[in-house]
Amino acid sequence: QVQLVESGGGLVQAGGSLRLSCAASGRTFRNSAMGWFRRAPGKEREFVAVLWWTNANTYYADSVKGRFTISRGNAGNTVFLQMDSLRPEDTAVYYCAASPRSFSGSDAYTQSYEYDYWGQGTQVTVSS
């Protein structure tokens, strides 16, 4: 059974940092794209960042570029999202997702439907 389990969320003041972790089990994701999405209250789920496991290439939403960093663990099947300079508008439930499928195009892996596996989410709240 495939599982993605997020951790590391919490309450932080604006300007602070948090590090989210995503532990994957049940299959190997070494040929997959691992993404982070978020859903703010009253809004649609949106793309945050993606990492391609094979070459560790990354891509970010404009809203988090320069502040968030996605990375992978050395042991395998663990992905992190380092979030710095947090803002109140970053408040959301953050979800880890995995996509073993292949997509092409400049916006590949930025859409929810491209991902087959999802975690349960972890709440991040940034106070002003």
CSV table of N, CA, C and O in Angstrom, one decimal, residues 2 4 18 31 47 65 70 72 96 101:
chain,number,residue,atom,x,y,z
A,2,VAL,N,0.6,2.1,-1.0
A,2,VAL,CA,1.4,3.3,-1.1
A,2,VAL,C,0.9,4.4,-0.1
A,2,VAL,O,-0.3,4.6,0.1
A,4,LEU,N,2.0,8.3,1.6
A,4,LEU,CA,2.8,9.6,1.7
A,4,LEU,C,2.4,10.2,3.0
A,4,LEU,O,1.2,10.5,3.2
A,18,LEU,N,9.9,27.1,8.5
A,18,LEU,CA,9.4,25.7,8.8
A,18,LEU,C,10.0,24.8,7.8
A,18,LEU,O,10.2,25.2,6.6
A,31,ASN,N,11.8,7.0,-10.0
A,31,ASN,CA,11.6,7.5,-11.4
A,31,ASN,C,10.4,8.4,-11.4
A,31,ASN,O,9.7,8.5,-12.5
A,47,PHE,N,-0.3,24.6,-6.9
A,47,PHE,CA,1.1,24.0,-7.0
A,47,PHE,C,2.1,24.9,-6.2
A,47,PHE,O,2.0,26.1,-6.3
A,65,LYS,N,9.1,31.2,-5.1
A,65,LYS,CA,10.5,31.2,-5.6
A,65,LYS,C,11.4,32.1,-4.8
A,65,LYS,O,11.0,33.3,-4.5
A,70,ILE,N,12.8,22.8,-2.3
A,70,ILE,CA,12.4,21.4,-2.2
A,70,ILE,C,13.7,20.6,-2.4
A,70,ILE,O,14.6,21.0,-3.2
A,72,ARG,N,15.5,16.4,-1.7
A,72,ARG,CA,15.3,14.9,-1.4
A,72,ARG,C,16.3,14.4,-0.3
A,72,ARG,O,17.4,15.0,-0.2
A,96,CYS,N,1.9,16.7,0.1
A,96,CYS,CA,2.9,16.0,-0.7
A,96,CYS,C,2.2,15.1,-1.7
A,96,CYS,O,1.2,14.5,-1.4
A,101,ARG,N,4.1,9.0,-13.5
A,101,ARG,CA,3.8,9.1,-15.0
A,101,ARG,C,4.7,10.2,-15.6
A,101,ARG,O,5.4,11.0,-14.9
